[in-house]
Amino acid sequence: MAKTLVIVESPAKARTLSRFLGDRYRVEASYGHVRDLPDSADQVPEEIRKKKWGRLGVDTDGDFKPYYVVPSDKKKHVQALKLAMKDASEVVLATDPDREGESISWHLLEVLKPKVPFRRIHFHEITEGAVRAALATVDSVDQNRVRAQETRRILDRLFGYTLSPVLWKKVQTGLSAGRVQSVAVRLIVEREEERRAFRAGTYWDLEARVRGIDREFTATLVRIGADRLAIGKDFDAATGQLAANAKARLLTEADGQTLVEALNSHLPWTVTSVEEKPFTQRPAPPFTTSTLQQEANRKLGFSADRTMQIAQRLFQGIELSDGRMEGLISYHRTDSTTLSEKALGEAGSAINQMFGGDYYRGPRQYQTKVRNAQEAHEAIRPTEFVLTPEQVRGQVDADELRLYDLIWKRTIASQMADARLQRTTLEITALGPNGEACVFTASGKAIEFAGFLRAYVEGSDDPASELGDRVAILPKCAVGDLIDRTPAGAGRLTLVRLDPKRHETAPPARYTEASLVKTLEEDSIGRPSTYAPTIATIQKRGYVFRQGKALVPSFTAFAVTTLLRDHFGDYVNVGFTAKMEEDLDEISNGERDWLDFLRAFYRDGDGDRRGLEGAVSDEQGTIAYPLIDVGADTATGQTIKVRVGRYGPFLQEGEGGPGHTASLPPNLPPADLTVEKAMAILRAKAEGPRLLGADPVSGKNVYVINGRFGTYVQLGETPDKGETEKPRRSSLTSGLQESTLTLDEALKLLSLPRELGVHPESGQPVVAGLGRYGPYIKHGDDYRSLESEDDLFTVELPASLALLAAPKKQGRRQNAAKRVIRQIEVTDGGAPLQLLEGRYGPYVTDGTTNASVPRGADPATLTLEDARALIEARAGAPPRDGRRPATRSKGAARPRSGRARAKAAGEGGEPALKKKAARKGGARPAARKRASS
């Protein structure tokens, strides 16, 4: 019997739909996009291979016609869909309800060319009701949305493939430029430039600790006579001095001490003002894509990419305890804060049942703030509000539960009553040394009715703001109450202590993922669904690294941003990038011609802005290598600059040469590199390794050396090039400094790994050592972490045996990461294989080598042959530190993981194009250069 063929994007979604649609339907997955622009030379169609624009896959001489190909890893999926279509009575395209999903549906029609009726359906949650309602509709593919997505794809290809080669020539091979990526990097770099230019200023005030009958509070001196005391905002960030136009009085440490003595001798003080002001706090709207990424970063520490991966799993569905297969959340790529009538009703019922009628005042809708929001037309919400986080515990992994808990609480809170609070401000006046009135203030906040705060409190990007927003209740007092040293009683408060307080102005905070996503959205740079891949790309390519939650730009990012800003400023301009998003939205709405837009961008220009093609042609000859200025050596006057070389950033004093260059640590924030620090690094390099003394056992010299990856100690001389025997080395523990390191400390480090004895059962040695992740003990292949680095030199065999016998402690990530999907049956005596669910998705392992399952591939159907092929490819791939394995011959192709092959093209990045130089007798492999958007 012929069935209706339903095509979705992912196999997980296909399995969920199959469970409740029944035998009348056959559900298959496209595994994402089935066509794309060519990403390597061998994919370029023969008809355009000799064209000068052939490597782009876009006809830049004509009308920007894209040439699509079916990637090799997608051909089997296309073939499977064609076979399924032969027995179909109808084709239903059920890809995601956004532009990307619309484009996938269009590409499916272009590739499959169905001869049976076909239609497009949309649903925003994977529940039986929502899907069956969608199946009852008849719709077609929206060609305007398809054209907008195609224009975006072409735009990103032109941007990346045109500007990236400029970076290869002028900075470093392998770098990339991207329409949104480069603007995001510019924002991070310019924040770091502000920090480099910042000069700290110091100011003082007084803090009085005061006790009432039932609680204490702190009051701060804010005014002396008619003069307001200076605070951080009154200082010039460039000089660290009080700004010339600041109408404030700067208090010094000496002034503070004098005031303390005078005010202590002029007790009692008097409460001169008590102001109580009620106010209302409204709940935040339900999550959109960007606000979910921001809040998950603030509260859970998740990266944007990790958040989207977890949300995808929650959307695609799990098997509930009653046997149903359903998605837990609605579609997670959305600009909208709207909730459906069904969701509003269910949320109201849940609030009445869980919190009571006082906490519900009727349905609330929120105005979407994103301009021209047009993706999925509902906020991210639970599909069923009766499925509380507690009810799904045990059916999802730890990370999925934490994110679902966040979404459930935020959505419930958005429909709850406002919180009613009261803010109290006290003003306390004391008599100063010259008879001047010294005014202290204290503020408190009390909750009169919690409202939505019972369910959820929104996070903040500003830690200081979070501290200031905490509930603080002041004791009851009235105007005229006195403050003295006597115990608190009716009409009296007790002064516990009065201290001068030093403050230092702080530089602008670095971006976190949350604050960067917020800025990108506020400035309309890119689309919220692209923020996760964009941030992941700039980290993977070495433009940004993390310090805690902060995103710190590398010196490479500084060099690239300097070049692009100086020569192609329009193209990394926030306003210009936002305008392109508006243009794409207009194309999506049928209000602008896509071809006119691309012509203006690439060839013709617009107003004073040159077309990209002409801009690159004009600027090529004027671009100099972008040097990063550090300052000048005060002794010699020689300028010190940072260059980005083949092996990373390095310092150059003057014209360079022996003794005048030195590598920089890879994770040194540019704002932290001062002239003094640069000179110390250069001197250390010129002086060479510092000799600490001789090892009394071997007689060999012991050195402390600054290397590319940090400071280490070494026993013996550095071998000449070609020598195979390496000297013994050890990194420094966290409590040791290169400048104060002693010979004894170095010898203790060089004694690692330290053998503790022999395991009584196996006869193998037990050792203590210092590794990449800290101190450990090891027995065979079994490792256990030590609590402290000090334990390295004190732990003995009995304690180590007890530690090894105890169950291995797993952190939250590890605990959530390793879930066995299935065992892969091995019938030929080979190594046993397991399919696991990891932090970054499913992977297969033989116990030694782990290999990611290609994105879009169905783990449930992975065969033994497929699994072994993935492991063999991973074993032959380069190590993660980028070094080429010795077993791979020169010129051999670098294996690409399934994740890399399936890398989604767009603002965040684009697969590289492999260039081949044609010659007689065949093509000569050339170095692969990344041309990314």
CSV table of C-alpha atoms in Angstrom, one decimal, residues 136-466:
chain,number,residue,atom,x,y,z
A,136,ALA,CA,-4.2,18.6,7.8
A,137,THR,CA,-2.9,21.8,6.1
A,138,VAL,CA,-1.8,22.4,2.5
A,139,ASP,CA,1.0,24.8,1.9
A,140,SER,CA,3.8,25.4,-0.6
A,141,VAL,CA,7.5,26.3,-0.2
A,142,ASP,CA,7.9,30.1,0.3
A,143,GLN,CA,10.1,31.2,-2.5
A,144,ASN,CA,10.9,34.6,-1.0
A,145,ARG,CA,12.3,32.9,2.1
A,146,VAL,CA,14.2,30.5,0.0
A,147,ARG,CA,15.7,33.3,-2.0
A,148,ALA,CA,16.7,35.2,1.1
A,149,GLN,CA,18.5,32.2,2.5
A,150,GLU,CA,20.2,31.6,-0.9
A,151,THR,CA,21.3,35.2,-1.1
A,152,ARG,CA,22.7,35.0,2.5
A,153,ARG,CA,24.6,31.9,1.4
A,154,ILE,CA,26.1,33.6,-1.7
A,155,LEU,CA,26.8,36.7,0.3
A,156,ASP,CA,28.8,34.8,2.9
A,157,ARG,CA,30.7,32.9,0.2
A,158,LEU,CA,31.7,36.1,-1.6
A,159,PHE,CA,32.7,37.8,1.6
A,160,GLY,CA,34.9,34.9,2.9
A,161,TYR,CA,36.4,33.8,-0.3
A,162,THR,CA,37.3,37.3,-1.3
A,163,LEU,CA,38.8,38.7,1.9
A,164,SER,CA,40.4,35.5,3.4
A,165,PRO,CA,43.2,35.4,0.8
A,166,VAL,CA,44.1,38.9,1.7
A,167,LEU,CA,44.7,37.7,5.3
A,168,TRP,CA,46.8,34.8,4.1
A,169,LYS,CA,49.1,37.1,2.2
A,170,LYS,CA,49.4,39.9,4.8
A,171,VAL,CA,49.1,38.1,8.2
A,172,GLN,CA,49.2,34.3,8.2
A,173,THR,CA,48.0,31.4,6.1
A,174,GLY,CA,44.9,29.6,7.3
A,175,LEU,CA,43.1,32.7,8.7
A,176,SER,CA,39.6,33.6,7.7
A,177,ALA,CA,37.2,36.5,7.4
A,178,GLY,CA,33.5,36.3,7.8
A,179,ARG,CA,30.6,38.7,7.4
A,180,VAL,CA,29.4,38.3,11.0
A,181,GLN,CA,32.5,36.5,12.4
A,182,SER,CA,34.8,39.5,11.7
A,183,VAL,CA,32.4,42.0,13.2
A,184,ALA,CA,32.1,39.9,16.4
A,185,VAL,CA,35.9,39.7,16.6
A,186,ARG,CA,36.1,43.4,16.1
A,187,LEU,CA,33.8,44.1,19.0
A,188,ILE,CA,35.9,41.9,21.2
A,189,VAL,CA,39.1,43.5,20.0
A,190,GLU,CA,37.8,47.0,20.5
A,191,ARG,CA,36.8,46.2,24.1
A,192,GLU,CA,40.3,44.9,24.7
A,193,GLU,CA,41.7,48.1,23.1
A,194,GLU,CA,39.7,50.1,25.7
A,195,ARG,CA,41.2,48.0,28.4
A,196,ARG,CA,44.7,48.6,27.1
A,197,ALA,CA,44.1,52.4,27.0
A,198,PHE,CA,42.5,52.4,30.5
A,199,ARG,CA,44.3,53.9,33.4
A,200,ALA,CA,43.0,53.1,36.9
A,201,GLY,CA,42.1,55.9,39.3
A,202,THR,CA,41.9,55.7,43.1
A,203,TYR,CA,39.4,57.3,45.4
A,204,TRP,CA,38.2,56.9,49.0
A,205,ASP,CA,35.0,57.1,50.9
A,206,LEU,CA,33.9,56.0,54.4
A,207,GLU,CA,31.7,53.0,55.3
A,208,ALA,CA,29.8,53.0,58.5
A,209,ARG,CA,28.6,49.6,59.9
A,210,VAL,CA,25.4,50.3,61.8
A,211,ARG,CA,23.3,47.9,64.0
A,212,GLY,CA,19.6,48.2,64.6
A,213,ILE,CA,17.6,46.1,67.1
A,214,ASP,CA,17.3,43.1,64.7
A,215,ARG,CA,19.9,43.5,61.9
A,216,GLU,CA,23.0,45.4,60.7
A,217,PHE,CA,23.5,47.4,57.5
A,218,THR,CA,26.2,49.5,55.8
A,219,ALA,CA,25.9,53.2,55.1
A,220,THR,CA,28.3,55.0,52.7
A,221,LEU,CA,29.5,58.6,52.8
A,222,VAL,CA,28.2,60.4,49.7
A,223,ARG,CA,28.4,64.1,50.5
A,224,ILE,CA,30.4,66.6,52.5
A,225,GLY,CA,28.6,69.9,52.8
A,226,ALA,CA,27.5,70.8,49.3
A,227,ASP,CA,30.1,68.6,47.6
A,228,ARG,CA,29.3,65.2,46.2
A,229,LEU,CA,32.1,62.7,46.7
A,230,ALA,CA,33.8,61.4,43.6
A,231,ILE,CA,33.0,57.9,42.4
A,232,GLY,CA,34.2,55.8,39.5
A,233,LYS,CA,32.2,57.5,36.8
A,234,ASP,CA,33.9,60.8,37.6
A,235,PHE,CA,37.3,59.6,36.4
A,236,ASP,CA,38.9,59.9,32.9
A,237,ALA,CA,39.6,56.3,31.7
A,238,ALA,CA,42.5,57.5,29.6
A,239,THR,CA,44.4,59.3,32.4
A,240,GLY,CA,43.1,57.7,35.6
A,241,GLN,CA,42.6,61.2,37.0
A,242,LEU,CA,39.5,63.0,38.0
A,243,ALA,CA,37.8,64.3,34.9
A,244,ALA,CA,38.2,68.0,34.3
A,245,ASN,CA,34.4,68.5,34.2
A,246,ALA,CA,33.6,66.4,37.2
A,247,LYS,CA,31.8,68.4,39.8
A,248,ALA,CA,32.9,66.2,42.7
A,249,ARG,CA,35.2,66.2,45.7
A,250,LEU,CA,38.1,63.7,45.6
A,251,LEU,CA,38.8,62.1,49.0
A,252,THR,CA,42.3,60.9,49.7
A,253,GLU,CA,43.4,58.3,52.2
A,254,ALA,CA,44.7,61.0,54.6
A,255,ASP,CA,41.4,62.9,54.2
A,256,GLY,CA,39.6,59.7,55.1
A,257,GLN,CA,41.6,59.1,58.3
A,258,THR,CA,41.0,62.7,59.4
A,259,LEU,CA,37.3,62.3,58.8
A,260,VAL,CA,37.0,59.1,60.7
A,261,GLU,CA,38.6,60.7,63.8
A,262,ALA,CA,36.4,63.8,63.5
A,263,LEU,CA,33.2,61.8,63.0
A,264,ASN,CA,33.9,59.4,65.8
A,265,SER,CA,34.3,62.4,68.2
A,266,HIS,CA,31.0,64.0,67.0
A,267,LEU,CA,28.5,61.4,68.0
A,268,PRO,CA,25.6,60.9,68.0
A,269,TRP,CA,24.6,61.2,64.4
A,270,THR,CA,21.0,61.7,63.2
A,271,VAL,CA,18.7,60.0,60.8
A,272,THR,CA,17.6,62.9,58.7
A,273,SER,CA,15.6,61.2,56.0
A,274,VAL,CA,13.6,57.9,55.5
A,275,GLU,CA,12.1,57.4,52.1
A,276,GLU,CA,10.0,54.3,51.4
A,277,LYS,CA,8.9,53.8,47.8
A,278,PRO,CA,6.9,50.9,46.6
A,279,PHE,CA,7.6,49.6,43.1
A,280,THR,CA,6.6,46.7,40.8
A,281,GLN,CA,8.9,44.3,39.0
A,282,ARG,CA,7.6,42.5,35.9
A,283,PRO,CA,8.7,39.1,34.7
A,284,ALA,CA,11.0,38.7,31.8
A,285,PRO,CA,9.4,37.4,28.5
A,286,PRO,CA,9.7,33.7,27.5
A,287,PHE,CA,12.9,32.7,25.8
A,288,THR,CA,14.0,33.5,22.3
A,289,THR,CA,17.0,31.8,20.8
A,290,SER,CA,19.4,34.6,21.9
A,291,THR,CA,18.0,35.1,25.4
A,292,LEU,CA,18.2,31.4,26.0
A,293,GLN,CA,21.8,31.4,25.0
A,294,GLN,CA,22.5,34.4,27.2
A,295,GLU,CA,20.8,33.0,30.3
A,296,ALA,CA,22.2,29.5,29.9
A,297,ASN,CA,25.7,31.1,29.8
A,298,ARG,CA,25.1,33.2,32.8
A,299,LYS,CA,23.4,30.6,35.0
A,300,LEU,CA,24.7,27.3,33.7
A,301,GLY,CA,28.0,28.2,32.2
A,302,PHE,CA,27.0,26.7,28.8
A,303,SER,CA,28.5,28.0,25.6
A,304,ALA,CA,26.0,29.1,22.9
A,305,ASP,CA,26.9,26.1,20.9
A,306,ARG,CA,26.4,23.7,23.8
A,307,THR,CA,23.0,25.3,24.6
A,308,MET,CA,21.8,24.8,21.0
A,309,GLN,CA,22.9,21.2,20.9
A,310,ILE,CA,21.0,20.4,24.1
A,311,ALA,CA,17.9,22.4,23.0
A,312,GLN,CA,18.0,20.4,19.7
A,313,ARG,CA,17.7,17.1,21.7
A,314,LEU,CA,14.9,18.5,23.9
A,315,PHE,CA,13.0,19.6,20.8
A,316,GLN,CA,13.5,16.3,18.9
A,317,GLY,CA,11.9,14.3,21.6
A,318,ILE,CA,12.3,11.6,24.3
A,319,GLU,CA,10.3,8.6,25.3
A,320,LEU,CA,8.2,9.4,28.3
A,321,SER,CA,7.4,7.1,31.1
A,322,ASP,CA,4.0,6.3,29.6
A,323,GLY,CA,5.6,5.2,26.3
A,324,ARG,CA,4.8,8.3,24.3
A,325,MET,CA,7.5,9.9,22.2
A,326,GLU,CA,7.4,13.7,22.3
A,327,GLY,CA,9.5,16.7,22.2
A,328,LEU,CA,9.9,18.5,25.5
A,329,ILE,CA,10.2,22.1,24.1
A,330,SER,CA,8.9,24.0,21.1
A,331,TYR,CA,11.2,25.0,18.2
A,332,HIS,CA,14.3,26.6,19.6
A,333,ARG,CA,15.3,28.8,16.7
A,334,THR,CA,13.0,31.8,17.1
A,335,ASP,CA,13.0,35.6,17.4
A,336,SER,CA,9.5,35.7,18.9
A,337,THR,CA,8.3,36.1,22.5
A,338,THR,CA,4.7,35.2,21.6
A,339,LEU,CA,2.9,32.2,23.1
A,340,SER,CA,0.1,30.3,21.5
A,341,GLU,CA,-3.4,30.4,23.0
A,342,LYS,CA,-3.0,26.7,24.0
A,343,ALA,CA,0.3,27.4,25.8
A,344,LEU,CA,-1.2,30.4,27.6
A,345,GLY,CA,-4.1,28.3,28.9
A,346,GLU,CA,-1.9,25.5,30.0
A,347,ALA,CA,0.5,27.9,31.8
A,348,GLY,CA,-2.3,29.5,33.6
A,349,SER,CA,-3.7,26.2,34.8
A,350,ALA,CA,-0.2,25.1,36.0
A,351,ILE,CA,0.3,28.4,37.9
A,352,ASN,CA,-3.1,28.1,39.6
A,353,GLN,CA,-2.5,24.6,40.6
A,354,MET,CA,1.1,25.0,41.8
A,355,PHE,CA,1.1,28.5,43.3
A,356,GLY,CA,-2.5,29.5,43.8
A,357,GLY,CA,-4.9,32.1,42.4
A,358,ASP,CA,-3.0,35.1,43.8
A,359,TYR,CA,-0.1,34.4,41.5
A,360,TYR,CA,-2.1,34.4,38.2
A,361,ARG,CA,-3.7,37.5,36.7
A,362,GLY,CA,-4.6,36.2,33.3
A,363,PRO,CA,-2.5,35.6,30.1
A,364,ARG,CA,0.4,37.9,29.2
A,365,GLN,CA,1.8,38.5,25.7
A,366,TYR,CA,5.1,40.2,25.1
A,367,GLN,CA,6.2,42.5,22.3
A,368,THR,CA,9.0,41.1,20.2
A,369,LYS,CA,11.9,43.5,20.3
A,370,VAL,CA,13.9,42.1,17.3
A,371,ARG,CA,13.3,44.0,14.1
A,372,ASN,CA,11.3,42.0,11.6
A,373,ALA,CA,11.3,38.9,13.7
A,374,GLN,CA,10.2,36.2,11.2
A,375,GLU,CA,11.6,32.8,12.1
A,376,ALA,CA,9.4,30.5,14.1
A,377,HIS,CA,6.4,32.5,15.4
A,378,GLU,CA,6.4,31.3,19.0
A,379,ALA,CA,8.8,31.6,22.0
A,380,ILE,CA,10.7,28.7,23.3
A,381,ARG,CA,8.4,26.9,25.8
A,382,PRO,CA,7.6,23.5,27.2
A,383,THR,CA,5.3,21.5,25.0
A,384,GLU,CA,3.4,20.3,28.0
A,385,PHE,CA,3.4,22.4,31.2
A,386,VAL,CA,2.3,19.5,33.3
A,387,LEU,CA,5.7,17.9,32.5
A,388,THR,CA,7.7,19.6,35.3
A,389,PRO,CA,11.4,19.2,35.6
A,390,GLU,CA,11.0,16.8,38.4
A,391,GLN,CA,8.7,14.6,36.3
A,392,VAL,CA,11.3,14.2,33.5
A,393,ARG,CA,14.2,13.7,35.9
A,394,GLY,CA,15.8,10.3,35.0
A,395,GLN,CA,14.5,10.4,31.4
A,396,VAL,CA,17.0,13.1,30.3
A,397,ASP,CA,20.7,13.6,31.1
A,398,ALA,CA,21.9,16.1,33.6
A,399,ASP,CA,22.6,18.9,31.1
A,400,GLU,CA,19.2,18.4,29.4
A,401,LEU,CA,17.5,18.6,32.7
A,402,ARG,CA,19.2,21.8,33.7
A,403,LEU,CA,18.3,23.5,30.5
A,404,TYR,CA,14.7,22.2,30.5
A,405,ASP,CA,14.4,23.5,34.1
A,406,LEU,CA,15.5,26.9,32.9
A,407,ILE,CA,13.0,27.0,30.0
A,408,TRP,CA,10.1,25.6,32.1
A,409,LYS,CA,10.6,28.1,35.0
A,410,ARG,CA,11.2,31.1,32.7
A,411,THR,CA,8.0,30.3,30.7
A,412,ILE,CA,5.9,29.8,33.8
A,413,ALA,CA,7.3,33.0,35.4
A,414,SER,CA,6.4,35.0,32.3
A,415,GLN,CA,2.7,34.3,33.0
A,416,MET,CA,2.7,35.0,36.7
A,417,ALA,CA,1.7,38.1,38.6
A,418,ASP,CA,4.1,41.0,39.0
A,419,ALA,CA,6.3,41.1,42.1
A,420,ARG,CA,5.6,43.9,44.6
A,421,LEU,CA,8.6,45.3,46.4
A,422,GLN,CA,9.5,48.3,48.5
A,423,ARG,CA,12.7,50.2,48.3
A,424,THR,CA,13.9,52.1,51.5
A,425,THR,CA,16.5,54.8,51.4
A,426,LEU,CA,18.0,56.2,54.7
A,427,GLU,CA,20.0,59.4,55.0
A,428,ILE,CA,22.2,59.9,58.0
A,429,THR,CA,23.9,63.2,58.8
A,430,ALA,CA,27.0,63.6,61.0
A,431,LEU,CA,29.0,66.7,61.8
A,432,GLY,CA,32.4,67.0,60.1
A,433,PRO,CA,35.7,68.6,61.3
A,434,ASN,CA,34.9,72.1,60.0
A,435,GLY,CA,31.3,72.0,61.0
A,436,GLU,CA,30.3,70.6,57.5
A,437,ALA,CA,27.4,68.1,57.3
A,438,CYS,CA,28.7,64.7,56.3
A,439,VAL,CA,25.8,62.7,54.7
A,440,PHE,CA,25.7,58.9,54.6
A,441,THR,CA,23.1,56.9,52.7
A,442,ALA,CA,21.9,53.2,52.8
A,443,SER,CA,19.4,51.5,50.6
A,444,GLY,CA,17.4,48.4,51.2
A,445,LYS,CA,14.8,46.4,49.3
A,446,ALA,CA,12.0,44.2,50.7
A,447,ILE,CA,9.6,41.9,48.9
A,448,GLU,CA,6.0,42.5,49.8
A,449,PHE,CA,4.5,40.0,47.3
A,450,ALA,CA,6.9,37.6,45.5
A,451,GLY,CA,4.8,37.1,42.4
A,452,PHE,CA,6.8,35.6,39.6
A,453,LEU,CA,10.0,35.6,41.8
A,454,ARG,CA,8.6,32.4,43.4
A,455,ALA,CA,9.5,30.7,40.1
A,456,TYR,CA,12.3,32.5,38.4
A,457,VAL,CA,14.8,35.4,38.7
A,458,GLU,CA,16.6,36.6,35.6
A,459,GLY,CA,20.4,36.7,35.5
A,460,SER,CA,22.6,39.7,34.8
A,461,ASP,CA,25.8,40.3,32.8
A,462,ASP,CA,27.0,42.7,35.5
A,463,PRO,CA,28.1,41.0,38.8
A,464,ALA,CA,28.0,44.4,40.6
A,465,SER,CA,24.4,44.9,39.5
A,466,GLU,CA,23.5,41.4,40.7
